[in-house]
């Protein structure tokens, strides 16, 4: 069952908060300074103040599925082999269906035909911001207080992390949020844990990360009628990204996500319905292994593709030597049915309601419209979501070139009062 909605129809203890900088400049009535920390004032019954934390227990989010409007592609962009931005689809690739047991060797080219993107360079939201400036004419709303007409701008990958949070037991996250011209921007900050993992990857792990990209090369062509070129170089700087707009409950979202390829048939439905997500996974021999795929991997795969409305996930199952021995296609809309036989399994509604409630929490918290102010929301498994506030810090992520342009737009969007 597809849970996208069309046209809106169905389908505590502030003591933990440490505001690290510029505490006294924050005119937040409910806090008062005590030495180095701002402590939340004790709340009287019935007093309405913004909560300081958000709880993450699954049972709190197990209610009716929220409205999630069918995502609409409002644009796309490409990142070339040098990570340059292009406001077009030059890096979109076309799917070429392999045979059922293709025997692709995913190890081929790892040593001699692989250019790896430098994942130490943090691009934050820059590419999306470039897209927004290049396409602002398409987005402008009449509301001078919110010229972009959306509540949130972020990467799809950040939303995927939010969706899977109620079921995540290993990795926490940190999300930086700033408000500019009425829109909230969410940009991930690498956690210490993630940074240590990145610095301590084994050679085997490094190689296995290549396998996913090599699989893309075996199954994608540069032109609709062409064949894949498995002899070419794999360059992970290259990307094609879709930009979609949708609404989750009362939150208007604009986000971008990398798309692996599209159906080669020109008669395929328009984007994002023609897009295909490619995955690799370890071969399955036992019921336990299948159950693990359903419980853990399919949650991530579903969340990632459901968000932008990508209907199809093509998986290559590989052995331990990196040979693809079996292909399987998953329809995104059928994954929730497929997993229902698993005992105590994840539920899409819990994922979506948590995300919606997190966005509401962010909206209540981030009230100051100031791009130099960053509210850093952090979460660790088995804990609540907490936040800290930082002014002109290492966390500031909206670049001056973007702030200047948006501020100019805001003035242009001024609607003259009616006579
Ligand atoms: O610096 C970072 N940690 C991030 C970089 C975090 C999130 C995104 N990005 C970049 C990606 O390189 C990509 O250009 O943003 C763009 C896409 O973002 P997304 O679509 O929101 O990210 P996500 O859904 O997490 O990943 C989509 C694909 C991945 O496919 P698989 O099948 O593995 O989920 O984008 C690629 C990868 O192909 N990707 C990356 N490639 C290189 N380095 C990275 C990365 N750190 N993260 C995602
Ligand atoms: Ca992929």
Short mmCIF file of C-alpha atoms and ligand atoms in Angstrom, two decimals:
data_model
loop_
_atom_site.label_atom_id
_atom_site.label_comp_id
_atom_site.label_asym_id
_atom_site.label_seq_id
_atom_site.Cartn_x
_atom_site.Cartn_y
_atom_site.Cartn_z
CA UNK A 1 0.00 0.00 0.00
CA UNK A 2 1.35 3.39 -0.95
CA UNK A 3 1.20 5.79 1.96
CA UNK A 4 1.80 8.97 0.00
CA UNK A 5 -1.17 11.23 0.21
CA UNK A 6 -2.54 13.07 -2.78
CA UNK A 7 -4.09 16.48 -2.32
CA UNK A 8 -4.14 16.18 1.43
CA UNK A 9 -6.64 13.31 1.58
CA UNK A 10 -5.89 9.65 2.51
CA UNK A 11 -4.33 7.69 2.39
CA UNK A 12 11.80 17.59 30.43
CA UNK A 13 14.81 19.04 32.93
CA UNK A 14 16.54 21.76 31.14
CA UNK A 15 19.47 21.09 33.39
CA UNK A 16 20.97 19.05 30.62
CA UNK A 17 21.07 21.97 28.25
CA UNK A 18 24.31 23.83 28.07
CA UNK A 19 24.17 26.83 25.86
CA UNK A 20 27.77 27.13 24.90
CA UNK A 21 28.10 30.69 23.69
CA UNK A 22 26.59 34.16 23.95
CA UNK A 23 24.25 32.99 26.63
CA UNK A 24 23.42 36.38 28.01
CA UNK A 25 22.62 37.77 24.57
CA UNK A 26 19.81 35.31 24.14
CA UNK A 27 16.67 36.93 25.35
CA UNK A 28 14.97 33.70 26.23
CA UNK A 29 12.62 34.68 29.03
CA UNK A 30 12.40 31.25 30.55
CA UNK A 31 16.08 30.91 31.31
CA UNK A 32 18.28 32.76 33.72
CA UNK A 33 22.03 32.86 33.97
CA UNK A 34 23.71 31.02 36.83
CA UNK A 35 27.44 31.11 36.44
CA UNK A 36 28.42 29.47 33.18
CA UNK A 37 25.19 27.77 32.31
CA UNK A 38 21.69 28.74 31.51
CA UNK A 39 19.26 26.60 33.42
CA UNK A 40 15.67 26.19 32.44
CA UNK A 41 13.40 27.71 35.02
CA UNK A 42 11.14 25.29 36.86
CA UNK A 43 7.84 25.12 35.02
CA UNK A 44 4.62 25.81 36.89
CA UNK A 45 1.63 23.60 36.05
CA UNK A 46 -0.30 24.80 32.98
CA UNK A 47 2.41 27.25 32.03
CA UNK A 48 3.06 26.98 28.33
CA UNK A 49 6.77 26.95 27.61
CA UNK A 50 8.65 25.17 24.86
CA UNK A 51 9.87 21.76 25.91
CA UNK A 52 13.63 21.33 26.28
CA UNK A 53 13.80 17.75 25.08
CA UNK A 54 11.99 15.37 22.75
CA UNK A 55 11.46 11.77 23.77
CA UNK A 56 12.17 9.01 21.27
CA UNK A 57 10.27 5.95 22.57
CA UNK A 58 8.59 4.05 19.73
CA UNK A 59 5.23 3.70 21.47
CA UNK A 60 4.87 7.51 21.59
CA UNK A 61 4.70 7.62 17.81
CA UNK A 62 2.54 4.59 17.06
CA UNK A 63 -0.59 6.41 15.89
CA UNK A 64 -2.34 7.11 12.55
CA UNK A 65 -0.05 7.66 9.59
CA UNK A 66 0.49 11.43 9.16
CA UNK A 67 -0.26 13.23 5.90
CA UNK A 68 2.68 12.89 3.59
CA UNK A 69 1.95 14.46 0.23
CA UNK A 70 3.15 12.84 -2.96
CA UNK A 71 6.61 14.34 -3.46
CA UNK A 72 6.88 16.59 -6.54
CA UNK A 73 10.16 17.06 -8.35
CA UNK A 74 10.76 20.82 -8.59
CA UNK A 75 14.21 20.48 -10.12
CA UNK A 76 17.51 18.64 -10.18
CA UNK A 77 21.23 19.25 -10.40
CA UNK A 78 24.43 17.41 -11.18
CA UNK A 79 27.81 17.28 -9.47
CA UNK A 80 30.66 16.45 -11.83
CA UNK A 81 33.91 14.51 -11.33
CA UNK A 82 35.45 17.60 -9.68
CA UNK A 83 32.34 18.16 -7.56
CA UNK A 84 31.29 21.20 -9.55
CA UNK A 85 27.59 22.13 -9.50
CA UNK A 86 25.54 22.11 -12.71
CA UNK A 87 21.93 23.20 -12.82
CA UNK A 88 20.99 20.35 -15.15
CA UNK A 89 20.69 16.54 -15.47
CA UNK A 90 24.03 15.82 -17.19
CA UNK A 91 24.90 13.11 -14.64
CA UNK A 92 21.58 11.30 -14.72
CA UNK A 93 22.10 7.66 -15.74
CA UNK A 94 19.83 5.03 -17.28
CA UNK A 95 19.10 1.60 -15.82
CA UNK A 96 20.08 -1.47 -17.81
CA UNK A 97 18.57 -4.61 -16.34
CA UNK A 98 21.14 -7.32 -15.70
CA UNK A 99 20.47 -11.04 -15.85
CA UNK A 100 19.17 -12.79 -12.72
CA UNK A 101 22.64 -14.16 -11.79
CA UNK A 102 24.96 -11.64 -13.38
CA UNK A 103 28.25 -12.61 -11.65
CA UNK A 104 29.42 -8.99 -11.58
CA UNK A 105 32.83 -8.75 -9.95
CA UNK A 106 32.50 -5.78 -7.59
CA UNK A 107 36.22 -5.89 -6.70
CA UNK A 108 37.27 -5.08 -10.24
CA UNK A 109 38.91 -1.67 -10.57
CA UNK A 110 39.19 -0.92 -6.84
CA UNK A 111 42.97 -0.44 -7.06
CA UNK A 112 43.36 1.09 -10.51
CA UNK A 113 40.06 2.65 -11.67
CA UNK A 114 38.64 4.35 -8.57
CA UNK A 115 38.55 8.06 -7.73
CA UNK A 116 37.15 8.47 -4.22
CA UNK A 117 35.37 11.58 -3.05
CA UNK A 118 37.15 13.26 -0.10
CA UNK A 119 34.59 12.69 2.68
CA UNK A 120 36.64 14.93 5.00
CA UNK A 121 35.36 17.92 3.01
CA UNK A 122 32.06 18.98 4.52
CA UNK A 123 29.86 20.54 1.88
CA UNK A 124 26.94 21.07 4.25
CA UNK A 125 23.91 22.34 2.33
CA UNK A 126 25.95 24.30 -0.23
CA UNK A 127 24.79 22.44 -3.37
CA UNK A 128 21.13 22.73 -2.39
CA UNK A 129 21.63 26.44 -1.62
CA UNK A 130 23.17 26.91 -5.07
CA UNK A 131 20.18 25.19 -6.60
CA UNK A 132 17.81 27.46 -4.65
CA UNK A 133 19.53 30.62 -5.90
CA UNK A 134 19.58 29.35 -9.48
CA UNK A 135 15.87 28.54 -9.30
CA UNK A 136 14.46 31.10 -6.89
CA UNK A 137 12.16 32.45 -9.61
CA UNK A 138 10.34 29.08 -9.57
CA UNK A 139 9.86 29.09 -5.81
CA UNK A 140 9.00 32.62 -4.81
CA UNK A 141 5.94 32.87 -2.63
CA UNK A 142 3.90 36.01 -2.10
CA UNK A 143 4.53 35.85 1.62
CA UNK A 144 7.26 38.44 2.35
CA UNK A 145 7.98 36.78 5.71
CA UNK A 146 8.83 33.51 3.92
CA UNK A 147 9.95 34.19 0.34
CA UNK A 148 10.82 30.55 -0.44
CA UNK A 149 7.43 29.32 0.71
CA UNK A 150 8.85 26.26 2.49
CA UNK A 151 9.33 25.58 6.21
CA UNK A 152 12.38 23.30 5.94
CA UNK A 153 15.31 22.84 3.58
CA UNK A 154 17.62 19.85 4.03
CA UNK A 155 19.20 16.74 2.46
CA UNK A 156 17.04 13.67 2.07
CA UNK A 157 19.76 11.70 3.94
CA UNK A 158 19.19 13.81 7.06
CA UNK A 159 15.46 13.06 6.94
CA UNK A 160 16.24 9.36 6.50
CA UNK A 161 18.18 9.50 9.77
CA UNK A 162 15.20 11.11 11.49
CA UNK A 163 12.80 8.49 10.15
CA UNK A 164 14.93 5.61 11.43
CA UNK A 165 15.74 7.20 14.84
CA UNK A 166 13.09 5.33 16.88
CA UNK A 167 14.69 2.04 15.78
CA UNK A 168 18.36 3.05 15.84
CA UNK A 169 20.48 1.48 18.58
CA UNK A 170 24.04 2.18 17.33
CA UNK A 171 24.55 5.65 15.91
CA UNK A 172 23.39 9.00 17.22
CA UNK A 173 23.23 12.22 15.22
CA UNK A 174 23.75 15.95 15.44
CA UNK A 175 21.70 18.30 13.30
CA UNK A 176 22.42 22.03 13.06
CA UNK A 177 19.41 24.28 12.42
CA UNK A 178 19.31 27.96 11.47
CA UNK A 179 16.36 30.11 10.49
CA UNK A 180 16.65 32.53 7.59
CA UNK A 181 13.78 34.51 6.09
CA UNK A 182 11.18 32.25 7.68
CA UNK A 183 12.72 28.98 6.44
CA UNK A 184 14.49 26.50 8.72
CA UNK A 185 17.67 24.95 7.30
CA UNK A 186 18.85 21.58 8.70
CA UNK A 187 22.47 20.50 8.14
CA UNK A 188 24.19 17.51 9.70
CA UNK A 189 27.28 17.86 11.91
CA UNK A 190 29.50 14.76 12.02
CA UNK A 191 29.46 13.23 15.52
CA UNK A 192 32.68 12.24 17.32
CA UNK A 193 31.59 8.61 17.03
CA UNK A 194 31.10 8.87 13.26
CA UNK A 195 34.40 10.70 12.86
CA UNK A 196 36.26 7.95 14.77
CA UNK A 197 34.58 5.31 12.63
CA UNK A 198 35.58 7.17 9.48
CA UNK A 199 39.20 7.48 10.63
CA UNK A 200 39.44 3.81 11.70
CA UNK A 201 37.89 1.99 8.75
CA UNK A 202 39.58 -1.29 7.89
CA UNK A 203 40.96 -1.89 4.40
CA UNK A 204 38.20 -4.48 3.90
CA UNK A 205 35.53 -1.92 4.87
CA UNK A 206 37.05 0.69 2.53
CA UNK A 207 36.88 -1.79 -0.32
CA UNK A 208 33.33 -2.83 0.49
CA UNK A 209 32.22 0.79 0.32
CA UNK A 210 33.47 0.76 -3.29
CA UNK A 211 31.31 -2.25 -4.13
CA UNK A 212 28.07 -0.27 -4.11
CA UNK A 213 29.44 2.23 -6.64
CA UNK A 214 30.87 -0.53 -8.82
CA UNK A 215 27.44 -2.16 -8.89
CA UNK A 216 26.00 1.13 -10.18
CA UNK A 217 28.58 1.10 -12.98
CA UNK A 218 27.55 -2.42 -14.05
CA UNK A 219 23.86 -1.52 -14.17
CA UNK A 220 23.81 2.06 -15.51
CA UNK A 221 24.51 3.68 -18.87
CA UNK A 222 25.13 7.35 -19.65
CA UNK A 223 22.52 7.45 -22.44
CA UNK A 224 19.08 5.80 -22.70
CA UNK A 225 20.09 3.44 -25.52
CA UNK A 226 23.68 2.80 -24.40
CA UNK A 227 25.28 -0.09 -22.51
CA UNK A 228 27.08 0.09 -19.17
CA UNK A 229 30.85 0.56 -19.36
CA UNK A 230 32.30 -1.67 -16.65
CA UNK A 231 35.82 -0.86 -17.88
CA UNK A 232 35.55 2.83 -16.98
CA UNK A 233 36.63 4.71 -13.88
CA UNK A 234 34.34 4.82 -10.81
CA UNK A 235 34.35 8.41 -9.56
CA UNK A 236 32.25 8.96 -6.41
CA UNK A 237 32.35 12.74 -6.82
CA UNK A 238 29.79 12.41 -9.58
CA UNK A 239 26.15 12.64 -8.62
CA UNK A 240 22.72 13.45 -9.94
CA UNK A 241 20.37 14.90 -7.33
CA UNK A 242 16.63 15.44 -7.47
CA UNK A 243 15.03 18.35 -5.61
CA UNK A 244 11.55 17.57 -4.32
CA UNK A 245 8.87 19.44 -2.50
CA UNK A 246 6.29 17.80 -0.27
CA UNK A 247 4.45 18.24 3.01
CA UNK A 248 4.65 16.12 6.17
CA UNK A 249 1.69 17.00 8.43
CA UNK A 250 1.90 20.81 8.66
CA UNK A 251 5.53 21.02 7.54
CA UNK A 252 6.34 22.11 3.98
CA UNK A 253 9.60 20.46 2.98
CA UNK A 254 12.13 21.05 0.23
CA UNK A 255 14.90 18.50 0.10
CA UNK A 256 17.39 16.99 -2.29
CA UNK A 257 18.61 13.44 -2.63
CA UNK A 258 21.04 11.61 -4.85
CA UNK A 259 19.36 9.43 -7.46
CA UNK A 260 21.22 6.45 -8.91
CA UNK A 261 19.40 6.18 -12.24
CA UNK A 262 16.08 6.26 -14.07
CA UNK A 263 14.17 3.83 -16.25
CA UNK A 264 15.68 3.97 -19.75
CA UNK A 265 12.23 3.82 -21.40
CA UNK A 266 11.23 7.38 -22.36
CA UNK A 267 7.59 6.39 -21.79
CA UNK A 268 8.27 5.75 -18.10
CA UNK A 269 6.24 7.99 -15.75
CA UNK A 270 7.64 11.43 -14.93
CA UNK A 271 10.13 11.92 -12.10
CA UNK A 272 10.36 10.91 -9.32
CA UNK A 273 8.29 7.83 -10.37
CA UNK A 274 10.84 6.79 -13.03
CA UNK A 275 13.77 6.80 -10.59
CA UNK A 276 15.46 3.63 -9.33
CA UNK A 277 17.54 3.16 -6.19
CA UNK A 278 20.39 0.64 -6.45
CA UNK A 279 21.65 -1.35 -3.48
CA UNK A 280 24.06 -4.16 -2.74
CA UNK A 281 23.74 -6.54 0.17
CA UNK A 282 25.27 -9.78 1.42
CA UNK A 283 23.82 -12.94 -0.08
CA UNK A 284 21.10 -14.63 1.97
CA UNK A 285 21.46 -18.29 3.01
CA UNK A 286 19.35 -18.62 6.17
CA UNK A 287 15.94 -17.46 7.46
CA UNK A 288 17.82 -15.52 10.16
CA UNK A 289 19.72 -13.58 7.49
CA UNK A 290 16.49 -12.77 5.63
CA UNK A 291 14.90 -11.65 8.89
CA UNK A 292 17.87 -9.33 9.52
CA UNK A 293 17.52 -7.87 6.04
CA UNK A 294 13.86 -7.12 6.77
CA UNK A 295 14.45 -5.74 10.27
CA UNK A 296 17.45 -3.53 9.64
CA UNK A 297 18.30 -2.94 5.99
CA UNK A 298 14.81 -2.68 4.58
CA UNK A 299 14.01 0.01 7.17
CA UNK A 300 16.84 2.17 5.82
CA UNK A 301 16.07 1.35 2.22
CA UNK A 302 12.39 2.07 2.64
CA UNK A 303 12.92 5.39 4.48
CA UNK A 304 15.42 6.64 1.91
CA UNK A 305 13.25 5.89 -1.12
CA UNK A 306 9.83 6.62 0.37
CA UNK A 307 10.87 10.20 1.23
CA UNK A 308 11.44 11.38 -2.39
CA UNK A 309 8.85 9.02 -3.90
CA UNK A 310 11.29 6.64 -5.59
CA UNK A 311 9.13 3.58 -6.29
CA UNK A 312 11.71 0.86 -7.03
CA UNK A 313 14.80 -0.51 -5.31
CA UNK A 314 17.00 -2.93 -7.26
CA UNK A 315 19.28 -5.00 -5.05
CA UNK A 316 22.31 -7.04 -6.06
CA UNK A 317 23.11 -9.79 -3.55
CA UNK A 318 26.83 -10.55 -3.45
CA UNK A 319 28.99 -13.24 -1.90
CA UNK A 320 31.96 -12.54 0.39
CA UNK A 321 34.27 -12.20 -2.61
CA UNK A 322 32.17 -9.41 -4.09
CA UNK A 323 30.48 -11.45 -6.82
CA UNK A 324 26.85 -10.48 -7.46
CA UNK A 325 25.07 -13.83 -7.49
CA UNK A 326 21.42 -12.80 -7.37
CA UNK A 327 19.20 -9.82 -8.23
CA UNK A 328 15.98 -8.80 -6.50
CA UNK A 329 13.59 -5.89 -6.99
CA UNK A 330 11.69 -4.32 -4.09
CA UNK A 331 8.75 -2.01 -4.61
CA UNK A 332 9.04 0.75 -2.01
CA UNK A 333 5.26 0.70 -1.52
CA UNK A 334 5.27 -3.02 -0.72
CA UNK A 335 8.09 -3.08 1.83
CA UNK A 336 5.76 -2.31 4.74
CA UNK A 337 3.71 -5.42 3.81
CA UNK A 338 6.78 -7.58 3.34
CA UNK A 339 8.06 -6.90 6.87
CA UNK A 340 4.76 -7.46 8.66
CA UNK A 341 5.51 -11.14 9.18
CA UNK A 342 8.52 -10.23 11.33
CA UNK A 343 7.88 -10.29 15.06
CA UNK A 344 8.07 -6.85 16.71
CA UNK A 345 9.24 -5.20 13.49
CA UNK A 346 9.56 -1.51 12.57
CA UNK A 347 6.53 0.49 11.48
CA UNK A 348 6.49 3.24 8.85
CA UNK A 349 3.96 5.24 10.90
CA UNK A 350 6.36 5.41 13.89
CA UNK A 351 9.10 6.72 11.58
CA UNK A 352 6.93 9.38 9.98
CA UNK A 353 5.28 10.54 13.22
CA UNK A 354 8.64 10.84 14.94
CA UNK A 355 9.97 12.93 12.06
CA UNK A 356 6.89 15.14 12.08
CA UNK A 357 7.09 15.66 15.86
CA UNK A 358 10.82 16.40 15.64
CA UNK A 359 10.13 19.08 13.02
CA UNK A 360 7.42 20.56 15.28
CA UNK A 361 9.94 20.55 18.16
CA UNK A 362 12.45 22.37 15.95
CA UNK A 363 9.87 24.97 14.91
CA UNK A 364 8.95 25.69 18.54
CA UNK A 365 12.62 25.91 19.54
CA UNK A 366 14.21 27.84 16.68
CA UNK A 367 12.34 31.11 16.91
CA UNK A 368 15.06 33.66 16.15
CA UNK A 369 15.49 34.41 12.47
CA UNK A 370 19.26 34.80 12.32
CA UNK A 371 21.64 32.78 10.12
CA UNK A 372 24.53 33.31 12.59
CA UNK A 373 22.60 31.49 15.27
CA UNK A 374 22.72 27.68 15.23
CA UNK A 375 20.52 25.44 17.32
CA UNK A 376 22.33 22.11 17.55
CA UNK A 377 19.94 19.20 18.07
CA UNK A 378 21.64 16.03 19.28
CA UNK A 379 20.52 12.51 19.92
CA UNK A 380 22.19 9.33 21.19
CA UNK A 381 20.56 5.89 21.23
CA UNK A 382 18.37 5.24 24.31
CA UNK A 383 18.30 9.00 25.10
CA UNK A 384 16.07 12.02 24.42
CA UNK A 385 16.76 14.64 21.76
CA UNK A 386 18.38 17.71 23.36
CA UNK A 387 19.68 21.01 21.96
CA UNK A 388 22.30 23.67 22.53
CA UNK A 389 22.53 27.18 21.06
CA UNK A 390 25.61 28.69 19.41
CA UNK A 391 26.26 32.14 17.95
CA UNK A 392 29.01 32.79 15.38
CA UNK A 393 30.50 29.40 16.10
CA UNK A 394 32.10 26.58 14.13
CA UNK A 395 28.55 25.33 13.55
CA UNK A 396 27.37 28.30 11.47
CA UNK A 397 26.63 26.80 8.08
CA UNK A 398 24.66 29.26 5.94
CA UNK A 399 27.27 31.00 3.76
CA UNK A 400 27.33 34.79 3.30
CA UNK A 401 26.71 34.52 -0.46
CA UNK A 402 23.44 32.75 0.27
CA UNK A 403 22.33 35.00 3.13
CA UNK A 404 22.95 38.14 1.02
CA UNK A 405 20.95 36.84 -1.91
CA UNK A 406 18.02 35.64 0.20
CA UNK A 407 17.91 38.93 2.06
CA UNK A 408 17.73 40.71 -1.31
CA UNK A 409 14.93 38.36 -2.41
CA UNK A 410 13.03 39.06 0.77
CA UNK A 411 12.98 42.78 -0.08
CA UNK A 412 11.84 42.08 -3.66
CA UNK A 413 9.02 39.87 -2.44
CA UNK A 414 7.51 42.83 -0.64
CA UNK A 415 3.86 42.89 -1.61
CA UNK A 416 2.39 46.41 -1.83
CA UNK A 417 -0.55 46.97 0.51
CA UNK A 418 -3.98 46.96 -1.05
CA UNK A 419 -5.52 50.38 -1.80
O1 LIG B 1 29.26 14.58 3.96
C1 LIG B 1 28.36 13.82 4.25
N1 LIG B 1 28.47 13.04 5.34
C2 LIG B 1 27.12 13.74 3.45
C3 LIG B 1 27.17 13.97 2.11
C4 LIG B 1 25.88 13.40 4.12
C5 LIG B 1 24.76 13.41 3.24
C6 LIG B 1 24.88 13.65 1.88
N2 LIG B 1 26.07 13.92 1.33
C7 LIG B 1 26.15 14.19 -0.10
C8 LIG B 1 26.32 12.95 -0.95
O2 LIG B 1 27.65 12.74 -1.35
C9 LIG B 1 25.49 13.26 -2.16
O3 LIG B 1 26.14 14.01 -3.11
O4 LIG B 1 24.92 14.71 -0.47
C10 LIG B 1 24.41 14.09 -1.63
C11 LIG B 1 23.23 13.17 -1.50
O5 LIG B 1 22.68 13.22 -0.31
P1 LIG B 1 21.46 12.27 0.12
O6 LIG B 1 20.88 11.65 -1.06
O7 LIG B 1 20.65 13.13 0.99
O8 LIG B 1 22.25 11.16 0.97
P2 LIG B 1 21.85 9.67 1.31
O9 LIG B 1 20.45 9.36 1.07
O10 LIG B 1 22.43 9.38 2.67
O11 LIG B 1 22.75 8.85 0.28
C12 LIG B 1 22.39 8.69 -1.06
C13 LIG B 1 23.59 8.25 -1.84
C14 LIG B 1 24.26 7.02 -1.26
O12 LIG B 1 23.66 5.88 -1.78
P3 LIG B 1 23.45 4.56 -0.86
O13 LIG B 1 22.79 3.61 -1.76
O14 LIG B 1 24.80 4.15 -0.36
O15 LIG B 1 22.52 4.98 0.28
O16 LIG B 1 24.56 9.30 -1.86
C15 LIG B 1 25.86 8.72 -1.78
C16 LIG B 1 25.69 7.20 -1.76
O17 LIG B 1 25.77 6.76 -3.08
N3 LIG B 1 26.50 9.21 -0.55
C17 LIG B 1 27.78 9.45 -0.44
N4 LIG B 1 28.75 9.34 -1.31
C18 LIG B 1 29.99 9.65 -0.90
N5 LIG B 1 30.29 10.10 0.35
C19 LIG B 1 27.99 9.92 0.89
C20 LIG B 1 29.31 10.23 1.28
N6 LIG B 1 29.61 10.65 2.53
N7 LIG B 1 26.82 9.94 1.53
C21 LIG B 1 25.93 9.52 0.64
CA1 LIG B 2 22.31 3.50 -3.97
#
